[in-house]
C-alpha positions as a LaTeX table, in Angstrom:
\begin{tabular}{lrrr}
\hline
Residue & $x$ (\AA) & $y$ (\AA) & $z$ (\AA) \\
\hline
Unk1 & 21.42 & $-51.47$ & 143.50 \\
Unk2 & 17.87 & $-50.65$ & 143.99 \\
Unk3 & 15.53 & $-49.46$ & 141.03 \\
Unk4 & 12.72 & $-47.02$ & 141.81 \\
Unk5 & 9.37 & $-47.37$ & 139.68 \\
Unk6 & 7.64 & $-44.35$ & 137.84 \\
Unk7 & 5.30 & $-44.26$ & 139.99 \\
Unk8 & 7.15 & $-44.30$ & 142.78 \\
Unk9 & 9.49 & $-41.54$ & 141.42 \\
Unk10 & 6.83 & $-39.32$ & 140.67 \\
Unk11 & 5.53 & $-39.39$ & 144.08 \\
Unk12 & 8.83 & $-39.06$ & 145.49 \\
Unk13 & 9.18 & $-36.07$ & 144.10 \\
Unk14 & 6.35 & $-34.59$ & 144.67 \\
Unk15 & 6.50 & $-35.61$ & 148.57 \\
Unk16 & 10.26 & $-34.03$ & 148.62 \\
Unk17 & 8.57 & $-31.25$ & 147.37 \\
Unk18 & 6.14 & $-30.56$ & 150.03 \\
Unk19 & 8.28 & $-31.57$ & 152.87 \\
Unk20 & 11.18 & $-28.87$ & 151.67 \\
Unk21 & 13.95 & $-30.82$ & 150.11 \\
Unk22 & 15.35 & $-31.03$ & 146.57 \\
Unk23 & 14.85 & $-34.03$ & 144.68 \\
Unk24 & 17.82 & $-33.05$ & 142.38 \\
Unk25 & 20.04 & $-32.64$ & 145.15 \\
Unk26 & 18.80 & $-34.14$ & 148.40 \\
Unk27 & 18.13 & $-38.05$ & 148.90 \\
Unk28 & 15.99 & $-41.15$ & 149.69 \\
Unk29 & 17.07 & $-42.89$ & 152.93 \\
Unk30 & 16.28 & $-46.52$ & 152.72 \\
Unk31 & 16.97 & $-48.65$ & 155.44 \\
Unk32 & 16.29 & $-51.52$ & 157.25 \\
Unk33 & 15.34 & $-52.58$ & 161.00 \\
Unk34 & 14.60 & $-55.35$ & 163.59 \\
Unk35 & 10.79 & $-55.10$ & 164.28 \\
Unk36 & 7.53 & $-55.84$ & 162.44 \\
Unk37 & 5.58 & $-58.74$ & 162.26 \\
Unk38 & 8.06 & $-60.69$ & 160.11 \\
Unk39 & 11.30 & $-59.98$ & 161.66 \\
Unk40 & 12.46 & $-56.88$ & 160.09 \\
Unk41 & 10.71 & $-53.88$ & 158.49 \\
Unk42 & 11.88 & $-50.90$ & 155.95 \\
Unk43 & 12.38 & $-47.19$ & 156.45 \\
Unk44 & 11.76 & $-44.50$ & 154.45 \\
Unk45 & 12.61 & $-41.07$ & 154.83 \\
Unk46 & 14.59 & $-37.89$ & 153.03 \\
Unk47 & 17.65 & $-36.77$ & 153.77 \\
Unk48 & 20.28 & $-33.62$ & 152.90 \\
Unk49 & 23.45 & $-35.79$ & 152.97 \\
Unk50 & 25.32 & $-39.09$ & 153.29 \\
Unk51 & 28.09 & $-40.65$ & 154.86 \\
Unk52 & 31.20 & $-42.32$ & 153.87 \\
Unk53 & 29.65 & $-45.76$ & 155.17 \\
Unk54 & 26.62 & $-44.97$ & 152.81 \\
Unk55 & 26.16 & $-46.52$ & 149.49 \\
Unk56 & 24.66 & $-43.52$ & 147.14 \\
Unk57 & 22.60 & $-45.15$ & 143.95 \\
Unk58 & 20.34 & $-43.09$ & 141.17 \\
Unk59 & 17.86 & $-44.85$ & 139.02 \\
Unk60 & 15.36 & $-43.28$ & 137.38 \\
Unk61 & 16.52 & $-39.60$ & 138.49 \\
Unk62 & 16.02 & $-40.70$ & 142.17 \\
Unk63 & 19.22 & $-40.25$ & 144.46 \\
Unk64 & 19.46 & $-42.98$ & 147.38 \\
Unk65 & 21.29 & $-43.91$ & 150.35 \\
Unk66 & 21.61 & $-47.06$ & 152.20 \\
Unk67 & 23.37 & $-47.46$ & 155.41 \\
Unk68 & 26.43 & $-50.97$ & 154.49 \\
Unk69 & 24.34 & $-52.74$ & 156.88 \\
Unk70 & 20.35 & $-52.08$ & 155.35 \\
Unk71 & 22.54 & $-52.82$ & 151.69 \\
Unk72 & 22.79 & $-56.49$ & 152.08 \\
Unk73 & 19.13 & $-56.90$ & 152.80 \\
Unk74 & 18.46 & $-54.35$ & 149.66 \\
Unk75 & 20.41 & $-55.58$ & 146.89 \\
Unk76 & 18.20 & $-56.11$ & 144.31 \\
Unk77 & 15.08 & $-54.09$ & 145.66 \\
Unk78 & 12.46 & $-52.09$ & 143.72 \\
Unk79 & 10.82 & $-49.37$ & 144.88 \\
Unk80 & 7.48 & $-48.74$ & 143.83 \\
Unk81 & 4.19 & $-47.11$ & 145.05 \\
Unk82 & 0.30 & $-48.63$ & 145.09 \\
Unk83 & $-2.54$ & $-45.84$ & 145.23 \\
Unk84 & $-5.41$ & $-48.19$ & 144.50 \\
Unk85 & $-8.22$ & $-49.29$ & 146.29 \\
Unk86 & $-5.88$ & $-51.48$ & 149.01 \\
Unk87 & $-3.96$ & $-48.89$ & 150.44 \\
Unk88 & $-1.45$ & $-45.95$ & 149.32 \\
Unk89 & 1.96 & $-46.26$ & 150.17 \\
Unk90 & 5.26 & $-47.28$ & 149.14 \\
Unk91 & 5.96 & $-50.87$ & 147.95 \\
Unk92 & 9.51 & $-53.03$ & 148.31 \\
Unk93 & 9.71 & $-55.74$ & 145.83 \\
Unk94 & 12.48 & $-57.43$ & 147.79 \\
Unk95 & 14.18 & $-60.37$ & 145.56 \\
Unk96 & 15.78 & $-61.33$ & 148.94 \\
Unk97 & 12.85 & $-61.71$ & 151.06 \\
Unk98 & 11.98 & $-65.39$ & 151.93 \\
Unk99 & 8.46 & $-64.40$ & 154.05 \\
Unk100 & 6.35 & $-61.02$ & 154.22 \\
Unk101 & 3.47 & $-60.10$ & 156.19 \\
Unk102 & 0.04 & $-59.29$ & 155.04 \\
Unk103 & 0.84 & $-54.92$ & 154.86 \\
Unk104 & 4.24 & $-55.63$ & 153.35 \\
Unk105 & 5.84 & $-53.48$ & 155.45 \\
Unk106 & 8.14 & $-56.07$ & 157.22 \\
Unk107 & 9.73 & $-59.15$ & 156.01 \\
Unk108 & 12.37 & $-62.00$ & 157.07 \\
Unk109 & 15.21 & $-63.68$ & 155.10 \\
\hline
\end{tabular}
């Protein structure tokens, strides 16, 4: 499972919003890949469907999919968001990650 913040909802929402899609209907694509400074770094992005290899989760009136693969490197995560002084952007609180770099934007188990 991953949980999704307040914040982070609300600007979920509202980027779903401006980029076209529905966040009653369409999705959150979270994912994971080899690269970043760490080892492996997280992707973000909407999306209009899943697949029968996806896992499909809603918390906090969010819909997500994660590719079986990304899922075992997820369990567990929250998604939240940071607007302050350090930097906008989304946040993963990953209970699995053993090391993170400095943006937290990649990580290694």
């Amino acid at each position: 499972m991953i949980k999704v913040s307040e914040t982070a909802k609300h600007k979920v929402v509202t980027m779903m919003t401006e980029e076209g899609f529905d966040a009653s209907t369409d999705f959150v694509r979270v994912g994971v890949k080899s690269g970043g400074c760490s080892g492996l770094s997280y992707e973000l992005k909407f999306d209009t469907s899943s697949t029968d290899t996806d896992k499909v989760f809603e918390d906090n009136a969010v819909r997500i999919i994660v590719d079986k693969k990304s899922f075992l490197y997820l369990v567990g995560t929250t998604l939240e968001y940071s607007g302050g002084l350090n930097g906008k952007g989304f946040v993963f609180n990953n209970p699995n990650a053993q090391r993170t770099c400095g943006c937290g934007e990649s990580f290694s188990l």
